Coordinates of C-alpha atoms and ligand atoms in Angstrom, one line a residue:
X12 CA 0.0 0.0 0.0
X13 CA 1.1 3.5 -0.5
X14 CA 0.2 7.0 0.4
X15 CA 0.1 9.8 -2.6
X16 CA 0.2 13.5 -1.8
X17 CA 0.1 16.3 -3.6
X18 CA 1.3 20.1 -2.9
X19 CA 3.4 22.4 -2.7
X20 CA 7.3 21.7 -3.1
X21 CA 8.9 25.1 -1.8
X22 CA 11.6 27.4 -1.0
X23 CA 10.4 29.1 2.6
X24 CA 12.2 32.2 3.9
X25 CA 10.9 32.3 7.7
X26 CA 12.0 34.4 10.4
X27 CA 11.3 33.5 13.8
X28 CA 12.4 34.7 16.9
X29 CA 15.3 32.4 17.4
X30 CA 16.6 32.9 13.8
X31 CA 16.3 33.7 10.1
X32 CA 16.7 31.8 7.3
X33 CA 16.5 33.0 3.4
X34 CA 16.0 29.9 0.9
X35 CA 15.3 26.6 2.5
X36 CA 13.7 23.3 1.5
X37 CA 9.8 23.4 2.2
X38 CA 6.5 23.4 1.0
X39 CA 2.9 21.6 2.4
X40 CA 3.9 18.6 0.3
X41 CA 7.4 17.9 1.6
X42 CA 7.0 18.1 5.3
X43 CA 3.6 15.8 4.3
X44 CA 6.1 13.3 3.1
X45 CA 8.9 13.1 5.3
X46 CA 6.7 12.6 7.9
X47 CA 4.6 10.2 6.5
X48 CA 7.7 8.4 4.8
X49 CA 8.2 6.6 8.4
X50 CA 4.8 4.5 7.5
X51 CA 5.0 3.8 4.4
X52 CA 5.8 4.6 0.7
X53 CA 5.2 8.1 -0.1
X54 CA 4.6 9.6 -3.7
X55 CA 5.1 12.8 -4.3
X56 CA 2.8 15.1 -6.9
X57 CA 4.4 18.6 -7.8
X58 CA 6.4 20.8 -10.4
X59 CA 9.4 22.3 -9.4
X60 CA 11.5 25.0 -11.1
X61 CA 15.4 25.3 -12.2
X62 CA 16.2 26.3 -8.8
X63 CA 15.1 23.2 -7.4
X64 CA 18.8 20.5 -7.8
X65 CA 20.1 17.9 -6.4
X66 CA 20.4 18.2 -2.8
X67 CA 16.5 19.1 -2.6
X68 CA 15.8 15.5 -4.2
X69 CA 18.3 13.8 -2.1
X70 CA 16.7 15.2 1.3
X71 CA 13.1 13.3 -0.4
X72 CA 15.1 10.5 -1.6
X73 CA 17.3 9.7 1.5
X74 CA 13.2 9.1 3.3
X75 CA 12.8 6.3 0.5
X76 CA 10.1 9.4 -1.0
X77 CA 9.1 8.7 -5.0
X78 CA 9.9 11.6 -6.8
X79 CA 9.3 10.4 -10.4
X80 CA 5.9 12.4 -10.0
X81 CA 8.0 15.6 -9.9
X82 CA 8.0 17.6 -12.9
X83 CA 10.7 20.1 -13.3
X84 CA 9.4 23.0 -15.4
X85 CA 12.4 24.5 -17.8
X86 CA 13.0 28.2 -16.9
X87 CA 10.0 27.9 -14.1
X88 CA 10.5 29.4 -10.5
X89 CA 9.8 26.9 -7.9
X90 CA 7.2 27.7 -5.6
X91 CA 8.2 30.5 -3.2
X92 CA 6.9 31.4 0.5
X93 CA 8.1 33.9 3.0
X94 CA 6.8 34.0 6.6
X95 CA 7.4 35.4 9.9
X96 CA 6.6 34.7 13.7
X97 CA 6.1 36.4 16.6
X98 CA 6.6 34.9 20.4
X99 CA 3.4 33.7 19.4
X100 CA 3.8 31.0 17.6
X101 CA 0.1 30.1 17.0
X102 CA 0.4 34.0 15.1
X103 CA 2.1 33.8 11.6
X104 CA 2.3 36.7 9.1
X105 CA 2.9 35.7 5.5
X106 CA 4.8 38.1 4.0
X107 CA 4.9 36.3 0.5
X108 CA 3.6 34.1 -1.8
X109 CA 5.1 33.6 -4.9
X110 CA 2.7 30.6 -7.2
X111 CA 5.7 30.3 -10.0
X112 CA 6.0 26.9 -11.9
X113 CA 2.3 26.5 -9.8
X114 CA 0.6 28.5 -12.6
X115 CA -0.2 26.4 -15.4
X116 CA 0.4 23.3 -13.6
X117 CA -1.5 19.9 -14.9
X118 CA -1.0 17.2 -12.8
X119 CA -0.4 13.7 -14.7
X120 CA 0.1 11.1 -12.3
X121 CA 1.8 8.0 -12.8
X122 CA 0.3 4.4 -11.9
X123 CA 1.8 4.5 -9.0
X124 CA 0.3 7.5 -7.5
X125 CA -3.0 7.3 -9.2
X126 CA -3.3 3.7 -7.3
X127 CA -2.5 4.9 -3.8
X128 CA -4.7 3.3 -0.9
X129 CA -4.3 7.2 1.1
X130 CA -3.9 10.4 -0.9
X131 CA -3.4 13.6 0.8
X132 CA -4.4 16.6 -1.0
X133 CA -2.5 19.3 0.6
X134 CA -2.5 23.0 0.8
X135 CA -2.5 24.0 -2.5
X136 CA -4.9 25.4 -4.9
X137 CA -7.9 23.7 -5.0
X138 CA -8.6 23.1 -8.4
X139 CA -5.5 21.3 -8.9
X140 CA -6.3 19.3 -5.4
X141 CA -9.5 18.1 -7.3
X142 CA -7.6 16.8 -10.4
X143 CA -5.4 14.9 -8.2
X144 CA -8.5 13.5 -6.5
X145 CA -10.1 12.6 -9.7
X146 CA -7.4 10.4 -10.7
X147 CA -7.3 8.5 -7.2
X148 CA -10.4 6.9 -7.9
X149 CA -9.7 3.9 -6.3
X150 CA -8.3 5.7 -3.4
X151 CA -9.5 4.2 0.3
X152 CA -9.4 7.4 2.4
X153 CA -8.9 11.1 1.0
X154 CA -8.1 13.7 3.1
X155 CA -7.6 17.8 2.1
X156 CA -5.8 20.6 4.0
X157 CA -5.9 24.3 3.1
X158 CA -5.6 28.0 4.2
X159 CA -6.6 31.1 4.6
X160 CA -5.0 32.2 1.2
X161 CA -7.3 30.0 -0.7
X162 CA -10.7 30.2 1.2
X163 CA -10.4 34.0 0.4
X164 CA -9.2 33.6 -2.9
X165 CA -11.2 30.5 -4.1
X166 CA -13.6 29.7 -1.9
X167 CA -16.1 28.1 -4.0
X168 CA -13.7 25.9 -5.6
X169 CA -12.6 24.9 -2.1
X170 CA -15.9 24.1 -1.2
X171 CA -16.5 21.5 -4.4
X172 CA -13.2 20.2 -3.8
X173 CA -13.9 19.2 -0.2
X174 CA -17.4 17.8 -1.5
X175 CA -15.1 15.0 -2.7
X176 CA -12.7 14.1 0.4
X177 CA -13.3 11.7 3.5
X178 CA -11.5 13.8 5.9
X179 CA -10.5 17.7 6.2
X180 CA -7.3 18.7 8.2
X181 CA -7.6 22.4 8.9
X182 CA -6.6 25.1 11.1
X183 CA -8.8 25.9 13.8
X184 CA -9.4 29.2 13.0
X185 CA -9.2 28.9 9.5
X186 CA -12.0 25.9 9.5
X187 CA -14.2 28.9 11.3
X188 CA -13.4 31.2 8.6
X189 CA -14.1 28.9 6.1
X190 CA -17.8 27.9 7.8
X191 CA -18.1 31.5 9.0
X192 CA -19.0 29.8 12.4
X193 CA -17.8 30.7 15.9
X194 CA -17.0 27.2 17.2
X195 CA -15.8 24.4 15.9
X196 CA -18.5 22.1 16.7
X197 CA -20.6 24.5 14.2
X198 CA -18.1 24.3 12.2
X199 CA -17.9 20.4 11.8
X200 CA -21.3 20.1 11.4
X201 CA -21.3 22.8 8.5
X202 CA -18.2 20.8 6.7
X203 CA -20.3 17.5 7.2
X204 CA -22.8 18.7 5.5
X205 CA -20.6 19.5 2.7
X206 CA -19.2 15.6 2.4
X207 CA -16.3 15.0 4.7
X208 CA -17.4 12.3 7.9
X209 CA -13.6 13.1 9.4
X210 CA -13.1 17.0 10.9
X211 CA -9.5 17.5 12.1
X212 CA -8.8 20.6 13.7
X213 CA -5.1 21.5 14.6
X214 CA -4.5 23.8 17.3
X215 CA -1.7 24.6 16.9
X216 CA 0.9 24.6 20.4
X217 CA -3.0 23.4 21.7
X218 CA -3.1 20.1 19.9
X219 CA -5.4 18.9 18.0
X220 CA -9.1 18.0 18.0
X221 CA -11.1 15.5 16.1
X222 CA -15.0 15.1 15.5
X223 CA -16.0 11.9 13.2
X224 CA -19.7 10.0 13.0
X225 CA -18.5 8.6 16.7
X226 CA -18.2 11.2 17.9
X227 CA -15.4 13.7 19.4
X228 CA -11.2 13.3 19.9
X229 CA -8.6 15.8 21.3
X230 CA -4.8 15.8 22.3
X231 CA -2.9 18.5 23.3
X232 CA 0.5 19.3 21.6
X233 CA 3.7 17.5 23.2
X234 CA 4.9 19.6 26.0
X235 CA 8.7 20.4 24.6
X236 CA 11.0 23.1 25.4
X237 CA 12.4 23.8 22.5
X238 CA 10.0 25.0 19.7
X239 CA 12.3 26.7 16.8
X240 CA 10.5 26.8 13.5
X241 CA 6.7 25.9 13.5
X242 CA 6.4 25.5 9.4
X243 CA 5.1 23.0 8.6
X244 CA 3.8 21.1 12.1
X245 CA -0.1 20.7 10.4
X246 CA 1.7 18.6 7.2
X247 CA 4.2 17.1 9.9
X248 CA 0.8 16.3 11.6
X249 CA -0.7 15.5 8.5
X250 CA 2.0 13.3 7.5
X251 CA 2.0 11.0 10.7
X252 CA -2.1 10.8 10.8
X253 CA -2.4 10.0 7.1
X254 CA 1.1 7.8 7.2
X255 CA -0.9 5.4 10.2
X256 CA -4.0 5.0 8.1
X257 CA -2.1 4.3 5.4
X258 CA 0.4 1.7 7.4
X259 CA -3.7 -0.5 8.5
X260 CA -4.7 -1.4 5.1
X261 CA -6.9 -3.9 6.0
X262 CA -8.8 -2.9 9.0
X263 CA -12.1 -0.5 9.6
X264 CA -11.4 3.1 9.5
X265 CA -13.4 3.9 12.9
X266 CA -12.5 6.3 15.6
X267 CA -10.2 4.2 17.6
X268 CA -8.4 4.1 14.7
X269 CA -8.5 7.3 13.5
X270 CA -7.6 8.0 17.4
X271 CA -4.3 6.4 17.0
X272 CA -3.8 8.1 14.5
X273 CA -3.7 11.2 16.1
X274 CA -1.3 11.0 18.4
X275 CA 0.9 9.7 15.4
X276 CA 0.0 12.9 13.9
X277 CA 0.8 15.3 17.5
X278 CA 3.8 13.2 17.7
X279 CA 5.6 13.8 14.4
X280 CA 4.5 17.1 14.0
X281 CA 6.1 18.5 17.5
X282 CA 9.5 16.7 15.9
X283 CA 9.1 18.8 13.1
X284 CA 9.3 22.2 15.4
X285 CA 12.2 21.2 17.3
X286 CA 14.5 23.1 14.5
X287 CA 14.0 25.1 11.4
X288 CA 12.2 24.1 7.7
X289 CA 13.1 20.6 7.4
X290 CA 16.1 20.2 9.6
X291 CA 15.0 17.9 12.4
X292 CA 13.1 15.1 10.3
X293 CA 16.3 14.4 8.5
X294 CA 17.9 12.9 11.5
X295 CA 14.7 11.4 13.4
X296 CA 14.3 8.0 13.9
X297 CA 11.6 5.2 14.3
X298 CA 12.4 4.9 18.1
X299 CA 12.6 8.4 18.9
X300 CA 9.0 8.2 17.7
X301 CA 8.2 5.2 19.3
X302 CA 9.4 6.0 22.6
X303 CA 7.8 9.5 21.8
X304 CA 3.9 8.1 21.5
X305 CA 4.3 6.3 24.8
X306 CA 5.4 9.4 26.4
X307 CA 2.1 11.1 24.7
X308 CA 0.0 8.4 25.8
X309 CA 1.1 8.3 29.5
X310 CA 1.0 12.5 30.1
X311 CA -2.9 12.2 28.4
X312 CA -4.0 9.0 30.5
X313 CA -6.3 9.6 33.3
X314 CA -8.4 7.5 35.3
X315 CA -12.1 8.2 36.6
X316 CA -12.3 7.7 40.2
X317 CA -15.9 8.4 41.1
X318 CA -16.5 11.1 44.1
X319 CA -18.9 11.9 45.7
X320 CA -20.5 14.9 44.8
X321 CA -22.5 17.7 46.7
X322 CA -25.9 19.2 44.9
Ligands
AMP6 P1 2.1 24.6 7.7 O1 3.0 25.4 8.7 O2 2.0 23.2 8.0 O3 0.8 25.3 7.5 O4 2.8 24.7 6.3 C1 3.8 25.5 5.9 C2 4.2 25.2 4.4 O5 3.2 25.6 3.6 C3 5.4 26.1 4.0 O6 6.5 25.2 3.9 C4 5.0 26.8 2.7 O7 5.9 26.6 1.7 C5 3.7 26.2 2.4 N1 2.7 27.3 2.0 C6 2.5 28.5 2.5 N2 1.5 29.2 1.8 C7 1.1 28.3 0.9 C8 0.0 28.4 -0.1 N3 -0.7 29.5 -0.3 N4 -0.2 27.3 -0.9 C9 0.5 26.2 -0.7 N5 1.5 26.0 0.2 C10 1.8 27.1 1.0

C-alpha cells in the first residue's frame, strides 16, 4: 500500500524569533512526506522549477520518498513562501507568496500515484487538489488541507473540492473562517454537510481535536522546550495521521483508529518544530517516535475515580 500526496514543493524564507533563514527546502507537500515516509511509501505530486537540484531530491530521496511524479518545469521558478513569527507561535504573518512553476500546472500522475490506498491533497490550490483527486479513484481514504489564502481567494472551488474528500485537516481558526461559524462544533457540522465524515482541527501549540460519526477526539500538543520553527507542524501532523491509516490497510477506519492516528500525527508534527524548515526530520528516527507516543499516551492517560459529589 502506499500513500500519494500532492502540494506544494517550496523554498520558505521564515523568520522567527530564534533565527532567520533566506532559501530553504519546504513546501505543504514535503513536510507531508517526510513525515509520512516513516509508514509507508510516499509519492510525491508537484512541479518544481530550475532552482530546485540535487540536494532538494536527495533530502526526499534519503526518506525512500518517490519523486518520479515531480515535474521540473524549464525556466520555471519553484514555488516560493516567505513568513514570519512572533513569540506567538500560534500568530504567523505571511509576507509572500510567490505561485511560479504552480501557474499552469497539470497534474499527470503516474500508476503508481494514481493507485494509492491514502492520498493527501495538501495546501495547494484547490482546483488542482481536485484533479489529483479525480485520478485516485480507487483511493481508500482522502483527506484535504488548506488556508486562509485560498478560502479568500477560491472559496467556492474549495468548497466542491472538499465535497469529494473523506476527511478535512484544517486550522482551527481557519476551518471557522471557512464555515463562518464561531466554534468548531458548528463548524464540523457545516463541513459534514458538505461531504467529509472526518473533521480535524489543529490547534496549533493546543493540539489537535477530532469530531467523526463517533463522535469527538482531542490531544494537546507534546509539551517540549524547545519550539524553533513551527512551518510545517499541520503537514508534519498531516503526514503521521495519514502515514498510520495508510500503514492499516486492511482494518475499519473507525475512531479508535482514527484515534491512533492522532497522536501519530501530534507526535511527528512536535518533531518537526524542534528546528528550522526541514532540519530535524532528517535525522529522526523510528524509536525516537516510538518512545515518543508512549510518552504522549502516559502524560494524556487519566483515570475516573468516582467522588462523591455535593448538589
Ligand atoms: P504549515 O506550517 O503546516 O501550515 O505549512 C507551511 C508550508 O506551507 C510552508 O513550507 C510553505 O511553503 C507552504 N505554503 C505556504 N503558503 C502556501 C500556499 N498558499 N499554498 C501552498 N503552500 C503554502
Amino acid at each position: 500500500m502506499s500513500v500519494t500526496v500532492v502540494g506544494s514543493i517550496a523554498f520558505d524564507a521564515v523568520k522567527t524569533p530564534f533565527g532567520t533563514r533566506e532559501k530553504m527546502l519546504g513546501g505543504s507537500a514535503v513536510h507531508f512526506s517526510l513525515a509520512a515516509s516513516f509508514f509507508d511509501t510516499v509519492h510525491v505530486v508537484g512541479p518544481v522549477g530550475d532552482d530546485f537540484g540535487e540536494d532538494e531530491y536527495d533530502v526526499l530521496r534519503a526518506r525512500g520518498v518517490d519523486t518520479a511524479d515531480i515535474e521540473h518545469v524549464a525556466g520555471g521558478q519553484t514555488f516560493f513562501w516567505a513568513g514570519e513569527y512572533g513569540w506567538d507561535f500560534n500568530d504567523r504573518k505571511t509576507l509572500d507568496t510567490q505561485l511560479g512553476v504552480f501557474e499552469g500546472f497539470e497534474p499527470k500522475l503516474s500508476e503508481h500515484s494514481s493507485g494509492a490506498d491514502v492520498v493527501f491533497l495538501a495546501n495547494i490550490q484547490p482546483d488542482l487538489q481536485r484533479q489529483v483527486r479525480a485520478q485516485c479513484s480507487d483511493a481508500r481514504f482522502v483527506a484535504l488541507d488548506s488556508m486562509n489564502f485560498w478560502i479568500e481567494s477560491a472559496k467556492d472551488s474549495l468548497i466542491e473540492t472538499i465535497s469529494g474528500v473523506d476527511c478535512i485537516l484544517f486550522n482551527d481558526a481557519e476551518l471557522k473562517q471557512l464555515t463562518e461559524q464561531p466554534n468548531l462544533v458548528l463548524a464540523a457540522r457545516q463541513v459534514r454537510e458538505w461531504g467529509p465524515s472526518v473533521i480535524v482541527a489543529k490547534q496549533g501549540e493546543y493540539g489537535a481535536a477530532m469530531i467523526t460519526d463517533e463522535g469527538f477526539f482531542g490531544l494537546p500538543a507534546f509539551p517540549l522546550e524547545t519550539v524553533i520553527d513551527p512551518t510545517g507542524a499541520g503537514d508534519s501532523f498531516a503526514g503521521g495521521f495519514m502515514g498510520y491509516i495508510a500503514a492499516h490497510p486492511g482494518e475499519a477506519l473507525d475512531h479508535d483508529l482514527l484515534r491512533r492516528a492522532m497522536a501519530y500525527g501530534t507526535t511527528l508534527a512536535s518533531f518537526n518544530v524542534e528546528a528550522f524548515g526541514v532540519e530535524r526530520m532528517t535525522t529522526l528516527t523510528s524509536d525516537e517516535i516510538a518512545e515518543r507516543v508512549s510518552d504522549l499516551q502516559r502524560i494524556t492517560h487519566f483515570i475516573e475515580k468516582p467522588v462523591a459529589l455535593r448538589d
